């Protein structure tokens, strides 16, 4: 019924509409299909492009490390290069090789195997490659070249990374990618539904195809997308494999149909649009999913997909393994939990990465086990299901950085070491030297590289030396020793050298590393020490050590040749006085002058040496007559008796005492010869100096005697064999006793009663006088204490020797005794001879000062016989002068009377008291009294007598 009511016009319209609609539907279908096709192709192409870019970037970009490494180590060898590159290359199977071309010649390559042909290529000779090499250097960027036919066969894409060392161009690092594999890896040939063409722009602005997935004519209305490269651009284009859907409808119909079906079209279009969009994203998602799944799960490289917040959206197995989390856990984590920086930094990095085609970060990531690793992250924004994500590759570079740091450190050590370092290859060609090497040898690096170390050879060492060195090197892998080498300037120098062998895994020698230091200075100081050890630094004469060697040889020679030799032992007289009164500088000058004078009197063959202090020895070889020695000795004593003039206008008079011992008459070996000459010298000294004496048997006896006495004295003190004799001192004006001098006696159990003349000098020389003085101090204090307690106003003086004034032992002993005995210190008096003071002036003065401060009295003994220098008198704390008995004895002569008079006046001037010793006659007493000296001591009144006798004789008169 409805039809029935349908009018014809309406039917026609409807028919027309139906036709139009069917036509329109046809058109729309094809139109929509076309658009859908374009969308689809674009999607797929974008995915292919992403794959391609990934292939290129991961392979090329990661090699930046190589260029950095080479820039740091411009002189690296093939081996080092291989070592470094192999570590990086493990995962990248699209790379055919990585080569290093220094100065445009390929000098190193990895792997070497299969790429030998490329070694030695000079890019300048290959026009096809030259251009891109130069360009890479000119623009300082990575240039991707190719595809090119490779010399070693196959087709490759070559990326060139320029390397600069400082401002200098080192050359280029080339990464040769397997063109086929890149194309395959990117999936360009796999997608059978697309015809894909890859084009690169040429220099003249055109493009040229470098890949086409299907043979045949160019593409029709292709979808074209740019491929981003480090430098320049490629284009990837595609059309559907079976062409675009055609639109086969006449425009008139389309126009009419449009008019008629505007609304229907609109509605349908809305619906269709909706459906198509769904379809597209569904397909895209599925394809992307598939692609990435495949990519992800299979790849050994750690990969993550992050969103803008840093959430880990996806992670591959490798990532799970690397970070130590199950993938299921990893994908619930955020980058902020792994990255060691603060959240803001991590977020900032992610945001920046989203804005760039590709970015690289070096970060620190924490693994599940808590360890922190250095990683290099390469991020590329990708779109998955229309949402932006960050596709991120993670490469662990911890070891590389450590290696680099170690390398840098060793490089630093190499460059800054003060020791010269030279590295040679197995064939002993120098391959590397450090700056210290150049500084020491004078050869610059350029001059020496390629040379052999023998260029440094001094010619001093015989071939056998080096033969032995290499034997040791081969056996031990190490050699160390001193060697003389030659600098570029020709000078020869000593060096302390260590050589070590560097072997590879197969025990083959790779390098020799030599480290050396210039030991010229050490050698010089060794020689100096050697000289010091054998020569006297003041006079330049041989010293005791050296002389003993000479003497020993001379004795051996004489023994062999049945000849003779003689030893003269020389000891200067009064040297000590010069040294102490004029100072050490004057003393030294005097010794030099003495040496000069002695030398001037010697024959060439005579050896003069200084034994120390003012002692010299002279070795005379091969003399004939004893008279020759007499003449020589008297000449020398005469020569040295002449005055010396020192530089500050001092005239000094010394002399020399000489002792002579002969081989073989006096001694049959060197040591005895020396001892006996010394003993003979001692004898000549005793005769008053400026004399010489030959060794005789009795000298030996005397010398032995001296030694036994010294040993016995110590015992004598312990066994109480010592005794004090006292000699009184009188005041003749008031006719009363004022005190006494204590004089030592020794009741020797075998030798009997000994006076000081028998043992005091020996005791001083052997230092055993110290025991004596200690004993003496105790005795004196106890006597004075007894006298004082009994009310006798008497002092007791005792004699101290030079040795007692060399340190504070005496002072300590005195102070200790003063504490133990109740005595008035002024009643204890010390007698010191002038020479004892002058020998140790400084020390003697300090000691006397402290004794004086403690209240003790000090008297100068034998005054007038010594040096009687007025200069020291006012510098010393002295209470009393004792006029030597020599003057007292000669008082009757006019001159001596004058001397005594002047001593008395002197003492008065300095506020000292004066006592005359050795008064033997009444006349002497009278004269002394006349001259104003009222204190006396001498045989005239009393000889020294035992203590008990003294006390019974004198003490009743002195009671206060
Ligand atoms: P000295 O200190 O000059 O002692 C005086 C010496 O002259 C004593 O000889 C004494 O007996 C002697 N004498 C005294 N009056 C006369 C005289 O009228 N005519 C002559 N011809 N001689 C007289 P002695 O006891 O043999 O002592 C000799 C030297 O030994 C002393 O000379 C002194 O330097 C030293 N001496 C004595 N006892 C000690 C001592 O305990 N320690 C130290 N270090 N030296 C001592
Ligand atoms: Ca005395
Ligand atoms: Ca005296």
CSV table of C-alpha atoms in Angstrom, one decimal, residues 479-726:
chain,number,residue,atom,x,y,z
A,479,UNK,CA,116.1,-5.8,34.3
A,480,UNK,CA,117.3,-3.1,36.6
A,481,UNK,CA,120.7,-1.5,36.8
A,482,UNK,CA,122.9,1.4,36.3
A,483,UNK,CA,123.9,2.3,32.8
A,484,UNK,CA,125.8,5.1,31.0
A,485,UNK,CA,124.0,6.6,28.1
A,486,UNK,CA,124.7,9.5,25.8
A,487,UNK,CA,122.5,12.6,25.4
A,488,UNK,CA,121.8,14.2,22.0
A,489,UNK,CA,124.5,16.8,22.9
A,490,UNK,CA,127.0,14.0,23.1
A,491,UNK,CA,127.5,14.1,26.9
A,492,UNK,CA,127.5,10.8,28.7
A,493,UNK,CA,125.4,10.4,31.8
A,494,UNK,CA,124.6,7.7,34.3
A,495,UNK,CA,121.0,6.5,34.6
A,496,UNK,CA,119.2,4.1,36.8
A,497,UNK,CA,117.3,2.0,34.4
A,498,UNK,CA,114.4,-0.5,34.8
A,499,UNK,CA,113.2,-2.4,31.8
A,500,UNK,CA,110.2,-4.6,31.8
A,501,UNK,CA,108.8,-6.8,29.1
A,502,UNK,CA,105.1,-6.5,28.1
A,503,UNK,CA,103.7,-9.7,26.7
A,504,UNK,CA,100.4,-10.5,25.1
A,505,UNK,CA,98.1,-13.4,26.1
A,506,UNK,CA,100.2,-15.8,23.9
A,507,UNK,CA,103.4,-14.9,25.8
A,508,UNK,CA,104.7,-13.1,22.8
A,509,UNK,CA,106.7,-10.0,23.5
A,510,UNK,CA,104.7,-6.9,22.6
A,511,UNK,CA,106.7,-4.1,24.1
A,512,UNK,CA,109.7,-3.2,26.2
A,513,UNK,CA,109.1,-0.4,28.7
A,514,UNK,CA,112.2,1.3,29.9
A,515,UNK,CA,111.9,3.7,32.9
A,516,UNK,CA,115.0,5.6,33.9
A,517,UNK,CA,116.3,8.5,36.0
A,518,UNK,CA,119.3,10.6,35.5
A,519,UNK,CA,121.5,9.8,38.5
A,520,UNK,CA,124.3,12.3,37.6
A,521,UNK,CA,123.6,14.1,40.9
A,522,UNK,CA,123.6,11.0,42.9
A,523,UNK,CA,126.8,9.8,41.3
A,524,UNK,CA,128.4,13.1,42.0
A,525,UNK,CA,127.4,13.1,45.6
A,526,UNK,CA,128.6,9.5,45.8
A,527,UNK,CA,131.9,10.6,44.5
A,528,UNK,CA,131.9,13.4,46.9
A,529,UNK,CA,131.1,11.1,49.8
A,530,UNK,CA,133.8,8.8,48.6
A,531,UNK,CA,136.2,11.7,48.7
A,532,UNK,CA,134.9,12.7,52.1
A,533,UNK,CA,135.5,9.2,53.3
A,534,UNK,CA,139.0,9.1,52.0
A,535,UNK,CA,140.3,12.7,52.0
A,536,UNK,CA,140.4,15.4,54.5
A,537,UNK,CA,138.1,18.2,53.4
A,538,UNK,CA,140.2,21.0,54.9
A,539,UNK,CA,143.7,20.2,53.5
A,540,UNK,CA,142.7,17.9,50.7
A,541,UNK,CA,145.2,15.4,52.1
A,542,UNK,CA,144.4,11.7,52.4
A,543,UNK,CA,142.7,11.0,55.7
A,544,UNK,CA,143.3,8.3,58.2
A,545,UNK,CA,141.3,5.7,56.3
A,546,UNK,CA,143.0,6.4,53.0
A,547,UNK,CA,146.4,6.6,54.6
A,548,UNK,CA,146.0,3.2,56.2
A,549,UNK,CA,145.4,1.8,52.8
A,550,UNK,CA,148.6,3.5,51.5
A,551,UNK,CA,150.6,2.3,54.5
A,552,UNK,CA,149.3,-1.2,54.1
A,553,UNK,CA,150.3,-1.3,50.5
A,554,UNK,CA,153.7,0.2,51.2
A,555,UNK,CA,154.5,-2.4,53.9
A,556,UNK,CA,153.5,-5.2,51.5
A,557,UNK,CA,155.6,-3.8,48.8
A,558,UNK,CA,158.6,-3.3,51.1
A,559,UNK,CA,158.1,-6.9,52.3
A,560,UNK,CA,158.1,-8.2,48.7
A,561,UNK,CA,161.0,-6.1,47.5
A,562,UNK,CA,163.0,-6.6,50.7
A,563,UNK,CA,163.2,-2.8,51.0
A,564,UNK,CA,162.2,-0.6,53.8
A,565,UNK,CA,159.9,2.3,54.5
A,566,UNK,CA,159.4,4.7,57.4
A,567,UNK,CA,156.6,6.4,59.0
A,568,UNK,CA,156.8,9.9,60.5
A,569,UNK,CA,154.2,10.9,63.0
A,570,UNK,CA,153.9,14.7,63.3
A,571,UNK,CA,152.0,16.5,66.0
A,572,UNK,CA,151.9,20.3,66.1
A,573,UNK,CA,153.0,22.0,69.3
A,574,UNK,CA,150.7,24.6,70.7
A,575,UNK,CA,148.2,24.3,68.0
A,576,UNK,CA,145.4,24.2,70.6
A,577,UNK,CA,146.4,27.6,71.8
A,578,UNK,CA,146.0,29.1,68.4
A,579,UNK,CA,142.7,27.4,67.8
A,580,UNK,CA,141.3,28.4,71.2
A,581,UNK,CA,142.6,31.9,71.4
A,582,UNK,CA,142.3,33.0,67.7
A,583,UNK,CA,139.3,30.8,66.8
A,584,UNK,CA,138.7,27.8,64.5
A,585,UNK,CA,139.0,29.8,61.3
A,586,UNK,CA,142.5,30.9,62.2
A,587,UNK,CA,143.2,27.3,63.3
A,588,UNK,CA,142.0,26.0,59.9
A,589,UNK,CA,144.1,28.5,58.1
A,590,UNK,CA,147.1,27.5,60.1
A,591,UNK,CA,146.6,23.8,59.2
A,592,UNK,CA,146.4,24.7,55.5
A,593,UNK,CA,149.6,26.7,55.8
A,594,UNK,CA,151.3,23.9,57.7
A,595,UNK,CA,150.2,21.5,55.0
A,596,UNK,CA,151.7,23.8,52.3
A,597,UNK,CA,155.0,24.0,54.1
A,598,UNK,CA,155.2,20.3,54.7
A,599,UNK,CA,154.3,19.5,51.1
A,600,UNK,CA,156.9,21.9,49.8
A,601,UNK,CA,159.6,19.9,51.6
A,602,UNK,CA,158.5,16.5,50.3
A,603,UNK,CA,159.4,14.3,47.3
A,604,UNK,CA,156.7,13.2,44.9
A,605,UNK,CA,156.7,9.7,46.2
A,606,UNK,CA,156.2,10.7,49.9
A,607,UNK,CA,152.6,10.5,51.1
A,608,UNK,CA,151.4,13.1,53.6
A,609,UNK,CA,148.1,12.5,55.3
A,610,UNK,CA,146.1,14.2,58.1
A,611,UNK,CA,145.1,11.9,60.8
A,612,UNK,CA,142.8,14.5,62.5
A,613,UNK,CA,143.3,17.6,64.6
A,614,UNK,CA,146.9,18.7,64.5
A,615,UNK,CA,148.3,15.3,63.7
A,616,UNK,CA,149.9,14.5,60.4
A,617,UNK,CA,151.7,11.4,59.1
A,618,UNK,CA,154.2,11.0,56.5
A,619,UNK,CA,155.1,7.8,54.6
A,620,UNK,CA,158.6,7.6,53.2
A,621,UNK,CA,159.1,4.7,50.9
A,622,UNK,CA,162.4,3.2,49.9
A,623,UNK,CA,165.0,5.2,51.8
A,624,UNK,CA,168.5,4.0,52.1
A,625,UNK,CA,170.2,5.5,55.1
A,626,UNK,CA,168.7,6.4,58.5
A,627,UNK,CA,170.5,9.7,58.0
A,628,UNK,CA,168.1,10.6,55.2
A,629,UNK,CA,165.3,10.4,57.8
A,630,UNK,CA,167.2,12.5,60.2
A,631,UNK,CA,167.7,15.2,57.6
A,632,UNK,CA,164.1,15.1,56.6
A,633,UNK,CA,162.8,15.3,60.2
A,634,UNK,CA,165.1,18.1,61.2
A,635,UNK,CA,164.2,20.0,58.1
A,636,UNK,CA,160.5,19.7,58.9
A,637,UNK,CA,160.9,20.7,62.5
A,638,UNK,CA,162.9,23.7,61.4
A,639,UNK,CA,160.5,24.6,58.7
A,640,UNK,CA,157.5,24.5,61.1
A,641,UNK,CA,159.4,26.4,63.8
A,642,UNK,CA,159.4,29.5,61.6
A,643,UNK,CA,156.5,31.8,62.3
A,644,UNK,CA,153.2,31.6,60.3
A,645,UNK,CA,151.4,34.7,59.3
A,646,UNK,CA,147.7,34.3,59.2
A,647,UNK,CA,145.4,36.5,57.1
A,648,UNK,CA,144.3,38.8,59.9
A,649,UNK,CA,147.9,39.8,60.5
A,650,UNK,CA,148.4,37.4,63.4
A,651,UNK,CA,151.9,36.0,63.7
A,652,UNK,CA,151.8,32.6,65.3
A,653,UNK,CA,154.5,30.3,66.4
A,654,UNK,CA,153.9,26.7,66.5
A,655,UNK,CA,156.3,23.8,66.2
A,656,UNK,CA,156.2,20.2,65.4
A,657,UNK,CA,157.1,17.0,67.4
A,658,UNK,CA,157.9,14.1,65.2
A,659,UNK,CA,158.1,10.4,66.0
A,660,UNK,CA,159.7,8.0,63.5
A,661,UNK,CA,159.2,4.3,63.2
A,662,UNK,CA,160.7,2.1,60.4
A,663,UNK,CA,159.8,-1.0,58.6
A,664,UNK,CA,161.1,-3.7,59.2
A,665,UNK,CA,163.4,-2.6,62.0
A,666,UNK,CA,160.8,-1.2,64.4
A,667,UNK,CA,157.6,-3.0,63.4
A,668,UNK,CA,156.7,-5.7,61.0
A,669,UNK,CA,153.2,-4.6,60.1
A,670,UNK,CA,151.3,-1.4,59.2
A,671,UNK,CA,149.3,-1.1,62.4
A,672,UNK,CA,152.3,-1.5,64.7
A,673,UNK,CA,154.3,1.0,62.6
A,674,UNK,CA,151.6,3.6,63.3
A,675,UNK,CA,151.4,2.9,67.0
A,676,UNK,CA,155.2,3.0,67.4
A,677,UNK,CA,155.7,6.2,65.4
A,678,UNK,CA,153.0,7.7,67.7
A,679,UNK,CA,154.8,6.6,70.8
A,680,UNK,CA,158.1,8.0,69.5
A,681,UNK,CA,156.3,11.3,68.8
A,682,UNK,CA,155.1,11.3,72.3
A,683,UNK,CA,158.6,10.9,73.5
A,684,UNK,CA,159.9,13.8,71.4
A,685,UNK,CA,157.0,16.0,72.7
A,686,UNK,CA,158.1,15.3,76.2
A,687,UNK,CA,161.5,16.7,75.4
A,688,UNK,CA,159.8,20.1,74.9
A,689,UNK,CA,158.6,20.0,71.3
A,690,UNK,CA,160.1,21.1,68.0
A,691,UNK,CA,162.0,17.9,68.0
A,692,UNK,CA,162.0,14.4,66.6
A,693,UNK,CA,162.6,10.9,68.1
A,694,UNK,CA,163.2,7.5,66.6
A,695,UNK,CA,161.3,4.7,68.1
A,696,UNK,CA,163.2,2.6,70.6
A,697,UNK,CA,162.4,-0.4,72.7
A,698,UNK,CA,162.0,1.6,75.9
A,699,UNK,CA,159.4,3.8,74.3
A,700,UNK,CA,157.3,0.7,73.9
A,701,UNK,CA,157.9,-0.1,77.5
A,702,UNK,CA,156.9,3.4,78.5
A,703,UNK,CA,153.9,3.3,76.3
A,704,UNK,CA,152.8,0.0,77.8
A,705,UNK,CA,153.4,1.3,81.2
A,706,UNK,CA,151.2,4.2,80.5
A,707,UNK,CA,148.4,1.9,79.5
A,708,UNK,CA,148.7,-0.3,82.6
A,709,UNK,CA,148.8,2.7,84.8
A,710,UNK,CA,145.6,4.0,83.3
A,711,UNK,CA,143.9,0.7,83.9
A,712,UNK,CA,145.2,0.5,87.5
A,713,UNK,CA,144.1,4.0,88.5
A,714,UNK,CA,140.5,3.0,88.4
A,715,UNK,CA,141.3,0.1,90.7
A,716,UNK,CA,143.4,2.4,92.9
A,717,UNK,CA,140.4,4.6,93.6
A,718,UNK,CA,138.2,1.7,94.5
A,719,UNK,CA,140.9,0.1,96.7
A,720,UNK,CA,141.8,3.3,98.5
A,721,UNK,CA,145.4,3.3,97.4
A,722,UNK,CA,145.3,7.0,96.9
A,723,UNK,CA,146.3,9.4,99.6
A,724,UNK,CA,146.4,13.2,100.0
A,725,UNK,CA,149.5,14.9,101.2
A,726,UNK,CA,149.0,18.5,102.4
